[in-house]
Short mmCIF file of C-alpha atoms in Angstrom, two decimals:
data_model
loop_
_atom_site.label_atom_id
_atom_site.label_comp_id
_atom_site.label_asym_id
_atom_site.label_seq_id
_atom_site.Cartn_x
_atom_site.Cartn_y
_atom_site.Cartn_z
CA MET A 1 -13.17 -174.36 -166.48
CA LEU A 2 -10.47 -175.63 -164.94
CA GLU A 3 -8.24 -176.80 -167.44
CA PHE A 4 -5.60 -173.90 -167.28
CA LEU A 5 -4.50 -176.07 -163.82
CA ILE A 6 -2.89 -178.40 -166.21
CA SER A 7 -0.90 -175.37 -168.24
CA PRO A 8 2.75 -174.60 -167.56
CA ASN A 9 2.27 -171.12 -167.59
CA PHE A 10 -0.63 -171.14 -164.93
CA TRP A 11 2.21 -172.60 -162.75
CA ALA A 12 4.73 -170.52 -163.72
CA SER A 13 2.43 -167.74 -162.81
CA VAL A 14 1.96 -169.23 -159.66
CA LEU A 15 5.71 -169.24 -158.85
CA ALA A 16 5.88 -165.46 -159.48
CA SER A 17 2.69 -164.63 -157.38
CA THR A 18 4.65 -166.82 -154.25
CA THR A 19 7.89 -164.66 -154.55
CA PRO A 20 6.98 -161.27 -152.57
CA VAL A 21 5.00 -163.66 -150.18
CA LEU A 22 7.67 -166.01 -149.36
CA LEU A 23 10.64 -163.27 -148.94
CA ALA A 24 7.67 -161.47 -146.47
CA THR A 25 7.41 -165.17 -144.69
CA LEU A 26 11.15 -165.51 -144.35
CA ALA A 27 11.27 -161.87 -142.90
CA ALA A 28 8.55 -163.17 -140.11
CA ASN A 29 10.06 -166.55 -139.65
CA ILE A 30 13.63 -164.96 -138.71
CA MET A 31 11.53 -162.22 -136.14
CA THR A 32 9.63 -165.33 -134.76
CA LYS A 33 12.56 -167.26 -133.93
CA SER A 34 14.22 -164.24 -132.44
CA GLY A 35 11.34 -163.62 -129.98
CA LEU A 36 10.51 -160.70 -131.85
CA PHE A 37 7.06 -159.80 -133.64
CA ASN A 38 7.46 -157.43 -136.55
CA LEU A 39 3.85 -156.28 -137.75
CA GLY A 40 5.65 -153.43 -139.93
CA ILE A 41 6.71 -156.07 -142.38
CA GLU A 42 4.20 -154.64 -144.69
CA GLY A 43 5.25 -150.86 -144.13
CA THR A 44 9.10 -152.14 -144.48
CA MET A 45 7.87 -153.56 -148.17
CA LEU A 46 6.44 -150.74 -149.22
CA ILE A 47 8.92 -148.34 -148.53
CA CYS A 48 11.74 -150.43 -150.02
CA ALA A 49 9.50 -150.92 -152.92
CA LEU A 50 9.76 -146.77 -153.53
CA ALA A 51 13.17 -146.53 -152.30
CA GLY A 52 14.60 -149.22 -155.02
CA VAL A 53 13.21 -147.30 -157.80
CA LEU A 54 13.80 -143.93 -156.48
CA GLY A 55 17.61 -144.99 -156.39
CA SER A 56 17.69 -146.90 -159.40
CA ALA A 57 16.29 -143.80 -161.25
CA PHE A 58 18.15 -140.98 -159.99
CA SER A 59 21.49 -143.09 -160.33
CA GLY A 60 20.78 -144.77 -163.53
CA SER A 61 22.09 -148.52 -161.81
CA LEU A 62 19.99 -151.13 -161.34
CA LEU A 63 22.68 -152.34 -158.15
CA VAL A 64 22.75 -148.86 -156.97
CA GLY A 65 18.84 -149.17 -156.42
CA ALA A 66 18.80 -152.65 -154.88
CA LEU A 67 21.51 -151.35 -152.34
CA VAL A 68 19.30 -148.58 -151.55
CA GLY A 69 16.37 -150.50 -150.90
CA VAL A 70 18.26 -153.24 -149.09
CA PHE A 71 19.98 -150.00 -146.88
CA MET A 72 16.34 -149.00 -146.27
CA GLY A 73 15.09 -152.13 -145.20
CA VAL A 74 17.71 -152.60 -142.65
CA LEU A 75 17.72 -149.42 -141.38
CA ILE A 76 13.69 -149.38 -140.89
CA SER A 77 14.11 -152.74 -139.15
CA PHE A 78 16.77 -151.33 -136.64
CA VAL A 79 14.85 -148.20 -136.10
CA LEU A 80 12.17 -150.88 -135.15
CA GLY A 81 14.71 -152.63 -133.35
CA TYR A 82 15.72 -149.30 -131.18
CA PHE A 83 11.72 -148.60 -130.22
CA ILE A 84 11.22 -152.13 -128.83
CA LEU A 85 14.92 -153.20 -127.36
CA LYS A 86 16.00 -149.71 -126.40
CA MET A 87 13.21 -148.04 -125.80
CA ASN A 88 10.67 -151.14 -124.61
CA ALA A 89 8.35 -149.55 -126.76
CA PRO A 90 4.99 -152.19 -127.70
CA MET A 91 6.24 -154.33 -130.58
CA ASN A 92 2.50 -153.88 -132.20
CA ALA A 93 2.19 -150.26 -131.60
CA CYS A 94 5.83 -149.87 -133.17
CA GLY A 95 5.05 -151.87 -136.45
CA VAL A 96 1.53 -150.00 -136.62
CA ALA A 97 3.23 -146.68 -136.79
CA ILE A 98 5.70 -148.17 -139.42
CA ASN A 99 2.93 -149.24 -141.72
CA LEU A 100 1.11 -145.78 -140.98
CA ALA A 101 4.50 -143.94 -141.79
CA ALA A 102 4.82 -146.01 -145.20
CA THR A 103 1.09 -145.83 -146.18
CA GLY A 104 1.03 -141.92 -145.97
CA GLY A 105 5.07 -141.27 -146.87
CA THR A 106 5.62 -143.30 -149.95
CA VAL A 107 2.53 -140.99 -151.45
CA PHE A 108 3.75 -137.82 -149.92
CA ILE A 109 7.54 -138.68 -151.81
CA LEU A 110 5.78 -139.61 -154.68
CA VAL A 111 3.74 -136.41 -155.39
CA MET A 112 7.69 -134.79 -154.18
CA VAL A 113 9.39 -136.63 -156.75
CA CYS A 114 6.84 -137.29 -159.67
CA GLY A 115 4.57 -135.21 -159.19
CA SER A 116 1.70 -138.29 -158.97
CA LYS A 117 -0.33 -139.54 -155.95
CA ASN A 118 -0.68 -142.90 -157.72
CA ASN A 119 2.83 -144.25 -159.52
CA SER A 120 6.23 -143.23 -160.71
CA THR A 121 5.95 -143.85 -164.40
CA SER A 122 7.25 -140.28 -164.86
CA LEU A 123 10.70 -141.95 -163.81
CA VAL A 124 13.07 -144.48 -165.75
CA SER A 125 14.12 -147.11 -163.27
CA GLY A 126 15.95 -150.39 -163.71
CA SER A 127 14.28 -153.72 -163.15
CA PHE A 128 15.05 -157.26 -162.42
CA PRO A 129 15.98 -159.53 -165.31
CA ASN A 130 13.69 -162.85 -165.96
CA ILE A 131 16.69 -165.43 -166.36
CA ASP A 132 16.63 -168.42 -168.75
CA ILE A 133 18.08 -171.30 -167.42
CA PRO A 134 20.46 -173.08 -170.07
CA ILE A 135 19.86 -176.95 -170.24
CA LEU A 136 16.12 -176.38 -167.99
CA GLU A 137 14.93 -174.02 -170.57
CA ASN A 138 14.94 -176.72 -173.21
CA ILE A 139 12.82 -179.31 -171.02
CA PRO A 140 9.53 -179.64 -171.98
CA VAL A 141 6.72 -178.18 -169.50
CA LEU A 142 9.53 -178.22 -166.71
CA GLY A 143 11.58 -175.82 -168.24
CA GLU A 144 8.47 -173.69 -169.03
CA ILE A 145 7.40 -173.51 -165.30
CA LEU A 146 11.28 -173.08 -163.95
CA SER A 147 13.29 -171.18 -166.51
CA GLY A 148 12.29 -167.38 -167.39
CA GLN A 149 11.73 -166.66 -163.97
CA ASN A 150 12.35 -163.36 -162.71
CA PHE A 151 15.94 -163.01 -161.01
CA VAL A 152 14.58 -162.07 -157.45
CA THR A 153 12.64 -165.68 -157.73
CA TYR A 154 15.31 -167.41 -157.78
CA LEU A 155 17.50 -165.29 -155.12
CA SER A 156 14.13 -166.01 -153.14
CA TRP A 157 14.82 -170.12 -153.38
CA PHE A 158 18.31 -169.29 -152.24
CA PHE A 159 17.44 -167.18 -149.45
CA VAL A 160 14.70 -169.99 -147.87
CA ALA A 161 18.28 -172.72 -148.43
CA ALA A 162 20.37 -169.93 -146.80
CA CYS A 163 18.01 -169.00 -144.24
CA TYR A 164 17.23 -173.04 -143.15
CA PHE A 165 21.08 -173.62 -142.99
CA ILE A 166 22.03 -170.11 -140.39
CA LEU A 167 19.36 -171.24 -138.39
CA TYR A 168 19.44 -174.75 -137.73
CA HIS A 169 23.22 -175.61 -138.67
CA THR A 170 25.30 -172.55 -137.89
CA LYS A 171 26.50 -170.79 -134.46
CA LEU A 172 24.19 -167.79 -135.17
CA GLY A 173 21.52 -169.53 -135.89
CA LEU A 174 21.62 -171.22 -132.87
CA ASN A 175 21.84 -168.06 -130.80
CA ILE A 176 18.86 -166.52 -132.62
CA ARG A 177 17.16 -169.88 -131.58
CA ALA A 178 18.43 -169.66 -127.77
CA VAL A 179 17.36 -165.84 -127.68
CA GLY A 180 13.73 -166.53 -128.97
CA GLU A 181 13.39 -169.21 -126.60
CA ASN A 182 14.72 -167.73 -123.42
CA GLU A 183 16.45 -164.09 -123.08
CA GLU A 184 17.88 -165.03 -119.64
CA ALA A 185 19.39 -168.51 -120.36
CA ALA A 186 20.92 -167.52 -123.28
CA ARG A 187 22.22 -164.67 -121.82
CA SER A 188 23.51 -166.58 -118.77
CA ALA A 189 25.03 -168.75 -121.73
CA GLY A 190 27.34 -165.84 -122.62
CA ILE A 191 25.03 -164.92 -125.76
CA ASN A 192 25.06 -160.80 -126.69
CA VAL A 193 21.29 -161.26 -126.86
CA LEU A 194 21.00 -157.38 -128.25
CA VAL A 195 23.59 -157.93 -130.54
CA THR A 196 21.65 -161.11 -131.88
CA LYS A 197 18.43 -159.91 -132.07
CA PHE A 198 19.86 -156.98 -134.33
CA ILE A 199 21.74 -159.33 -136.79
CA ALA A 200 18.07 -161.13 -137.09
CA LEU A 201 16.08 -157.86 -137.76
CA ALA A 202 18.81 -156.91 -140.28
CA MET A 203 18.12 -160.00 -141.99
CA CYS A 204 14.36 -159.24 -141.55
CA GLY A 205 15.20 -156.20 -143.21
CA VAL A 206 16.75 -157.87 -146.30
CA PHE A 207 13.99 -160.30 -147.02
CA CYS A 208 11.45 -157.18 -146.89
CA ALA A 209 13.90 -155.14 -149.09
CA PHE A 210 13.91 -157.88 -151.72
CA GLY A 211 10.10 -158.46 -151.51
CA GLY A 212 9.37 -155.18 -151.77
CA MET A 213 11.60 -154.58 -154.81
CA TYR A 214 10.52 -157.35 -156.59
CA LEU A 215 6.95 -155.61 -157.06
CA SER A 216 8.09 -152.57 -158.33
CA MET A 217 11.14 -153.72 -160.10
CA GLY A 218 10.54 -157.19 -160.81
CA ALA A 219 6.73 -157.71 -161.69
CA MET A 220 6.39 -154.21 -162.35
CA HIS A 221 8.73 -151.40 -164.00
CA SER A 222 7.41 -148.52 -161.56
CA PHE A 223 5.95 -147.92 -157.92
CA THR A 224 2.81 -147.80 -157.47
CA ALA A 225 0.80 -146.44 -154.26
CA GLY A 226 -0.04 -149.80 -152.06
CA MET A 227 1.28 -152.00 -154.06
CA VAL A 228 2.22 -154.19 -151.27
CA SER A 229 -1.67 -155.09 -151.11
CA GLY A 230 -1.28 -156.73 -147.69
CA ARG A 231 1.25 -159.09 -148.10
CA GLY A 232 3.31 -158.20 -145.58
CA PHE A 233 0.25 -159.31 -143.36
CA LEU A 234 -0.38 -162.28 -145.27
CA SER A 235 2.91 -163.44 -144.40
CA LEU A 236 2.09 -163.13 -140.33
CA ALA A 237 -0.75 -166.03 -141.17
CA MET A 238 2.31 -168.08 -143.86
CA ASP A 239 4.54 -167.63 -140.41
CA ALA A 240 1.83 -169.02 -138.40
CA ILE A 241 1.32 -172.20 -140.45
CA ALA A 242 5.46 -172.31 -140.66
CA GLN A 243 6.05 -171.60 -136.63
CA GLY A 244 9.75 -169.83 -138.10
CA ASN A 245 10.27 -172.56 -140.30
CA PRO A 246 11.59 -171.49 -143.55
CA LEU A 247 11.04 -174.89 -145.54
CA VAL A 248 7.42 -174.65 -144.04
CA GLY A 249 7.36 -171.37 -144.56
CA CYS A 250 8.15 -171.70 -148.33
CA ALA A 251 5.46 -174.08 -148.82
CA SER A 252 2.78 -172.47 -147.08
CA SER A 253 3.68 -169.40 -149.48
CA PHE A 254 3.58 -171.43 -152.48
CA LEU A 255 -0.48 -172.20 -151.43
CA TYR A 256 -1.34 -168.43 -151.46
CA GLY A 257 0.84 -168.06 -154.81
CA PHE A 258 -1.70 -171.10 -156.19
CA SER A 259 -4.60 -169.22 -154.41
CA ASP A 260 -3.56 -165.96 -155.67
CA THR A 261 -3.38 -167.43 -159.12
CA ILE A 262 -6.13 -168.80 -159.40
CA THR A 263 -7.87 -166.14 -158.45
CA VAL A 264 -6.55 -164.19 -161.82
CA TYR A 265 -7.58 -167.16 -164.04
CA LEU A 266 -11.00 -167.26 -162.56
CA GLN A 267 -11.55 -163.55 -163.18
CA LEU A 268 -10.80 -164.57 -166.71
CA TYR A 269 -12.73 -167.72 -167.34
CA SER A 270 -15.61 -167.86 -164.89
CA ASP A 271 -18.65 -165.73 -164.34
CA LEU A 272 -18.35 -165.84 -160.22
CA ASP A 273 -18.99 -162.15 -158.78
CA LEU A 274 -15.68 -160.44 -159.04
CA LYS A 275 -15.96 -159.50 -154.98
CA LEU A 276 -16.40 -163.45 -154.27
CA ILE A 277 -13.24 -164.24 -156.78
CA SER A 278 -10.88 -161.47 -155.04
CA ALA A 279 -11.67 -162.50 -151.42
CA PHE A 280 -10.74 -166.49 -152.61
CA PRO A 281 -6.77 -166.15 -151.75
CA TYR A 282 -7.56 -165.20 -148.09
CA VAL A 283 -10.49 -167.25 -147.09
CA PHE A 284 -8.53 -170.19 -148.91
CA ILE A 285 -5.39 -169.25 -146.50
CA LEU A 286 -7.45 -168.94 -143.46
CA VAL A 287 -9.16 -172.13 -144.25
CA VAL A 288 -5.91 -173.94 -144.23
CA LEU A 289 -4.69 -171.96 -141.06
CA ILE A 290 -7.85 -173.60 -139.03
CA ILE A 291 -7.20 -177.04 -140.45
CA ILE A 292 -3.68 -177.32 -139.52
CA GLN A 293 -4.03 -175.40 -136.21
CA ALA A 294 -6.76 -177.69 -135.67
CA CYS A 295 -4.62 -180.87 -136.38
CA ARG A 296 -1.82 -179.46 -134.40
CA SER A 297 -4.20 -179.07 -130.90
CA GLY A 298 -4.94 -182.53 -131.72
CA ILE A 299 -2.04 -183.51 -132.09
CA GLU A 300 -0.78 -181.78 -128.73
CA ALA A 301 -3.71 -182.84 -126.87
CA ARG A 302 -2.80 -186.74 -127.75
CA LYS A 303 0.70 -186.10 -126.02
CA GLN A 304 -1.00 -184.79 -123.20
CA ARG A 305 -3.47 -187.71 -122.70
CA ASN A 306 -0.83 -190.36 -123.23
CA GLN A 307 1.51 -188.57 -120.90
CA VAL A 308 -1.19 -189.08 -118.27
CA GLN A 309 -1.65 -193.06 -119.14
#
């Protein structure tokens, strides 16, 4: 029953499934490092998914649609930052508000623009292309897995490397980490805490935007109500595993992509109950998270015992 595990198509699907969660996890990573908690990643992705489709459909340009989606991602992140950092509102409450506004607002706009509460199929929008990589596409197995992926998938890999480099090898990254560790110490060192946090929020918005637009303009060619389907919330679990490290976040997102793709194949090739299969990715990630946290607790306890001795 598990012969599909050796199929190149299976592993290519794993990379595709990983993409939106990876981008959302990067958004959560940058928030963690800056000392913020963004519960509104889910809603931000949903709004950007619709914004990209509408921008592309009405302008006739994929580039314009992508820019509209990114603009909305940054704008929503800045609105969140304004209420948290300037108005001192609770972070969790602001994130929940964004998610609720996104869930109802996107359906309202769909009805107003497309005449449907479910999808935007009445509009013709652009979509990000799949890219065949020269030379690599001719390599057996490896080419089938790595070549022919969507443009946003390759962009997400670039974002992982760029985010890691920025966080750990630039002054901006040092400032972001310093602000996240201790605001007062960072402020006394001459770092503008407010500006630094808004820069981190802008990066979060960009990652959310491409994560949402991948779903509506990459994996699919239209917007569907609720299409983010909890990936924004899952990114928080991925970040709990990664603890703000983009490389570890990439690896943990791959675990989700693996479990999600297995779910699809199990629905096709097994007789297990559909509800049980659908729950598999979430149970799998929960088990992985519990194991990792237990290992971390064990390591920390061992360090404390060594210090006492």
